[in-house]
Structure formats: structure tokens, C-alpha cells
C-alpha positions as a printed NumPy array, in Angstrom:
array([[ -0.476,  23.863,   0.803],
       [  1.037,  20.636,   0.032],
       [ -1.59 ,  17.861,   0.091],
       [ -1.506,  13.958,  -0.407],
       [ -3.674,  12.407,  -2.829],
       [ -7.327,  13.528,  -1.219],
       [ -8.872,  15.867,  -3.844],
       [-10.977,  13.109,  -5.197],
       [-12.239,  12.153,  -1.573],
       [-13.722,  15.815,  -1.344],
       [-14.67 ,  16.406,  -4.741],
       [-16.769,  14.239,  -7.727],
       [-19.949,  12.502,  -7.87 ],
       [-21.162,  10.034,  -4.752],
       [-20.027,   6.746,  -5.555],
       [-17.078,   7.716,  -7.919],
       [-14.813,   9.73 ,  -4.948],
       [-14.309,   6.524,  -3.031],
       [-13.336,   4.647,  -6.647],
       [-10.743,   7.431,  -6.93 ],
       [ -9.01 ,   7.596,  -3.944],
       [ -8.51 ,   3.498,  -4.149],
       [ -6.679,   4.369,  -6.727],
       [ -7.65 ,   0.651,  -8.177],
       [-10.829,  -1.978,  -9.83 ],
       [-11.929,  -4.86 ,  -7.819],
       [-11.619,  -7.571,  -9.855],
       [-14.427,  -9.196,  -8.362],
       [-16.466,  -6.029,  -9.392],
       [-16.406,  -5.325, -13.196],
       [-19.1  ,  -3.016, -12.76 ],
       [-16.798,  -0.625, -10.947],
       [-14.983,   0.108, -14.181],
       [-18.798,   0.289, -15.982],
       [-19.338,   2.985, -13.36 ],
       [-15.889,   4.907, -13.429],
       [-16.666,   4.941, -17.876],
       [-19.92 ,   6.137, -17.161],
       [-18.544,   9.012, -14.749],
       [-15.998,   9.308, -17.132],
       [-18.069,  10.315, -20.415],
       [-19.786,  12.902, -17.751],
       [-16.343,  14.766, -17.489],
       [-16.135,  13.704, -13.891],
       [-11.698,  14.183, -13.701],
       [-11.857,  12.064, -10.497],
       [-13.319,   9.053, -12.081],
       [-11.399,   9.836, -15.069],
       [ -8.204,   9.212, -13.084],
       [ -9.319,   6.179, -11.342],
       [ -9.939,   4.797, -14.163],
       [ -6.788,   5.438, -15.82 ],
       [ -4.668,   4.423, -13.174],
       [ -6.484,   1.113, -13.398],
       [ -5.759,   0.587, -17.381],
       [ -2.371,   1.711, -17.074],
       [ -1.845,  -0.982, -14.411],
       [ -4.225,  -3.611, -15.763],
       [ -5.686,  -3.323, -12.416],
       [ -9.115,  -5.267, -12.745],
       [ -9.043,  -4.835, -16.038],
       [ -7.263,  -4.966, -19.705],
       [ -4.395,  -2.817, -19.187],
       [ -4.964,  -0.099, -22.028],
       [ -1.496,   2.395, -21.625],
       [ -2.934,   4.623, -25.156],
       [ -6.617,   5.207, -23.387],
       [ -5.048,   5.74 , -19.862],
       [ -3.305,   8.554, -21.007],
       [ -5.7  ,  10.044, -22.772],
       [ -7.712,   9.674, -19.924],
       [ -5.445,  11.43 , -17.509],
       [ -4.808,  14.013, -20.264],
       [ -8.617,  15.051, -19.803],
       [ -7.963,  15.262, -16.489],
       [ -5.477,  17.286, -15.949],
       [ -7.156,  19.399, -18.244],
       [ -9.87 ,  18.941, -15.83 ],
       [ -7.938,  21.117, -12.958],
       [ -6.974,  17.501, -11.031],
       [ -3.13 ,  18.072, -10.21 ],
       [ -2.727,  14.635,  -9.516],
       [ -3.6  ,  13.733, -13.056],
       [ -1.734,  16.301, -14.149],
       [  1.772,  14.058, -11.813],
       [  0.403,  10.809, -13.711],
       [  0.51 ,  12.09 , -17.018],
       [  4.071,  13.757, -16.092],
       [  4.998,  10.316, -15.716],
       [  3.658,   8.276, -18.392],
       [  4.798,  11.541, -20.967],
       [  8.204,  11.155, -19.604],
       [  8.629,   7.314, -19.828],
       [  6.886,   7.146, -22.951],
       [  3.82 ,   5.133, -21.846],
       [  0.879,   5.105, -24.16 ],
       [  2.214,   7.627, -26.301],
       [  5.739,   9.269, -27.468],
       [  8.37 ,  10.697, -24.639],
       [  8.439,  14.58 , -24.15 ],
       [ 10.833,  14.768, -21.666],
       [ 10.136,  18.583, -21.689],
       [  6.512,  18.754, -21.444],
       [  6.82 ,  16.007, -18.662],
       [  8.64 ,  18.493, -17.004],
       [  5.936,  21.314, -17.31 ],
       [  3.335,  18.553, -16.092],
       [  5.449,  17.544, -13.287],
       [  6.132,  21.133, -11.831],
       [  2.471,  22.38 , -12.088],
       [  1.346,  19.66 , -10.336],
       [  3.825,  20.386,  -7.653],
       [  3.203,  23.951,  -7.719],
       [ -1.083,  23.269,  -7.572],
       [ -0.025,  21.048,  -3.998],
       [  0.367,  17.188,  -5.048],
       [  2.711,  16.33 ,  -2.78 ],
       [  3.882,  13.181,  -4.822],
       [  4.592,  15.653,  -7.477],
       [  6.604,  17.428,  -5.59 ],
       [  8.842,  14.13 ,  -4.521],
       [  9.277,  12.978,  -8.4  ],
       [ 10.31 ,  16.807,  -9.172],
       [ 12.669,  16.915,  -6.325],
       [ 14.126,  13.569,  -7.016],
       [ 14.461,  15.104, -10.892],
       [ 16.314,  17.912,  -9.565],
       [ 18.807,  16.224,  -7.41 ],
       [ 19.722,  13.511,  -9.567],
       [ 20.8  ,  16.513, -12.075],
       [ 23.915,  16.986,  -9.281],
       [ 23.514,  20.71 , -10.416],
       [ 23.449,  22.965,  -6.957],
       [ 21.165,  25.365,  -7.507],
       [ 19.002,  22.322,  -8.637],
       [ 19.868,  20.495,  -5.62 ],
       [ 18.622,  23.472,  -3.581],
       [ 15.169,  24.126,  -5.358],
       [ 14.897,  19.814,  -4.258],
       [ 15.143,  20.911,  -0.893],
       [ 12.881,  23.338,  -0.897],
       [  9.96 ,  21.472,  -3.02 ],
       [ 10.916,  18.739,  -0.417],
       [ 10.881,  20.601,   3.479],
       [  7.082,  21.142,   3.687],
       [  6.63 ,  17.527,   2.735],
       [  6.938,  17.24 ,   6.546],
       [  3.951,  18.731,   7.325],
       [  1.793,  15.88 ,   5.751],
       [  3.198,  13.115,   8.121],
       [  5.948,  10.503,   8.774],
       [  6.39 ,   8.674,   5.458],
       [  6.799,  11.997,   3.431],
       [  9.019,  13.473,   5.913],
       [ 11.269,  10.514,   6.132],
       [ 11.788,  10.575,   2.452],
       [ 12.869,  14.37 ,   3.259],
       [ 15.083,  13.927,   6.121],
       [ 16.926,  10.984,   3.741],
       [ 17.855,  13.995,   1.465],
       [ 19.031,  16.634,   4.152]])
């Protein structure tokens, strides 16, 4: 089952789920990122991936690309398939760390494969920029069920058909 972003509204410690699925710091609220660090050294993956969306966007506060990955690398390790899309990305463009084009790759296409819908976009996207068919078909296919989660991911689908 193909999902959004959600996992962290279901799962991780009160206070911490809510931080995740923003997706972002207040800057009017340094404490938040106090919080998210202390969830953080806890091994909480949720608050591990808030968190490092925020410092690779400098999102209420110092934009740190090296930690942010390191932080997403714990959690994908951590079982969170969406941290497991975000360090796809940031391994493929090189953020924070070298490019590995080919473990980006892996990354990408286990997050798809665990349900993270926007995974499943970037892979498909991948796949039919290649021009290759048989990739163009396996685009498709990650892309159809997109449907099933609403309009906006559909759209993007239909665009492709």
C-alpha cells in the first residue's frame, strides 16, 4: 500500500509526531529543534527526520547539509521509508556528503517498494527520463496506484499516461 507522508503522525513519541509531519522549525520556537535533538539522541527516526529536513533547508535553524544526512541516514536505518526517499536524494545530488548515484538508487527503490509514495514519483520520474521502454513501463506501474491516495498524486499520473 502506497501511502503519503503519515508514518510519523501514527508512530513516535507525543509531542515529536506532530514536529514530523510539519516537516519544518518555527522560527519563533527554537525550542522545537531542542526537543526534536532531544528525541533525536533517544533514536526516535521520526524526530530524527524532522529534524533533518529542517537543517538541510535551514528551516528555523542553521542549515547543517553534513548532520542532516547523517541524520536521515539513522533513520532510514531506523525502518522510516521516507528517510530512507530523503537520503536517496541528498546521496544522489551530493548534499552533505559525496554522490553515489548507485546507492541513491537502492535508497530510492526501497523506499518505493516499503510504500512512500513520493518515492515512488522521484523513481518513476528516474525511469522515464532514461527514454528506455521497459523503463518507461516499470514508471507506469510504480506510478498507477498513486491514484488511490488522491487528486494531486493522480494528476501527476494521468500527466504521464
Amino acid at each position: 500500500t502506497l501511502r503519503g507522508m503519515e508514518a510519523c503522525t501514527t508512530e513516535g513519541a507525543p509531542g515529536v509526531a506532530e514536529a514530523a509531519a510539519a516537516e519544518s522549525l518555527a522560527a519563533d520556537d527554537p525550542s522545537r529543534a531542542e526537543r526534536l535533538g532531544a528525541a533525536c539522541d533517544l533514536g526516535n527516526p521520526c524526530a530524527s527526520h524532522a529534524l533533518a529536513v529542517a537543517l538541510e533547508s535551514g528551516t528555523g535553524v542553521t542549515a547543517d547539509p553534513v548532520r542532516a544526512r547523517s541524520l536521515y541516514e539513522g533513520a532510514c536505518d531506523r525502518e522510516l521509508p521516507q528517510a530512507c526517499w530523503r537520503l536517496a536524494l541528498v546521496v544522489r545530488d551530493g548534499i552533505g556528503g559525496d554522490a553515489d548515484p548507485t546507492r541513491a538508487r537502492t535508497l530510492l527503490d526501497g523506499a518505493c517498494g516499503a510504500g512512500t509514495a513520493a518515492a515512488c514519483v522521484d523513481a518513476a520520474m528516474r525511469d522515464e527520463a532514461s527514454g528506455e521502454r521497459d523503463a518507461i513501463v516499470r514508471a507506469l506501474e510504480l506510478m498507477a496506484p498513486l491514484c488511490d491516495l488522491g487528486p494531486i498524486w493522480c494528476h501527476r499520473t494521468a500527466d504521464r499516461m
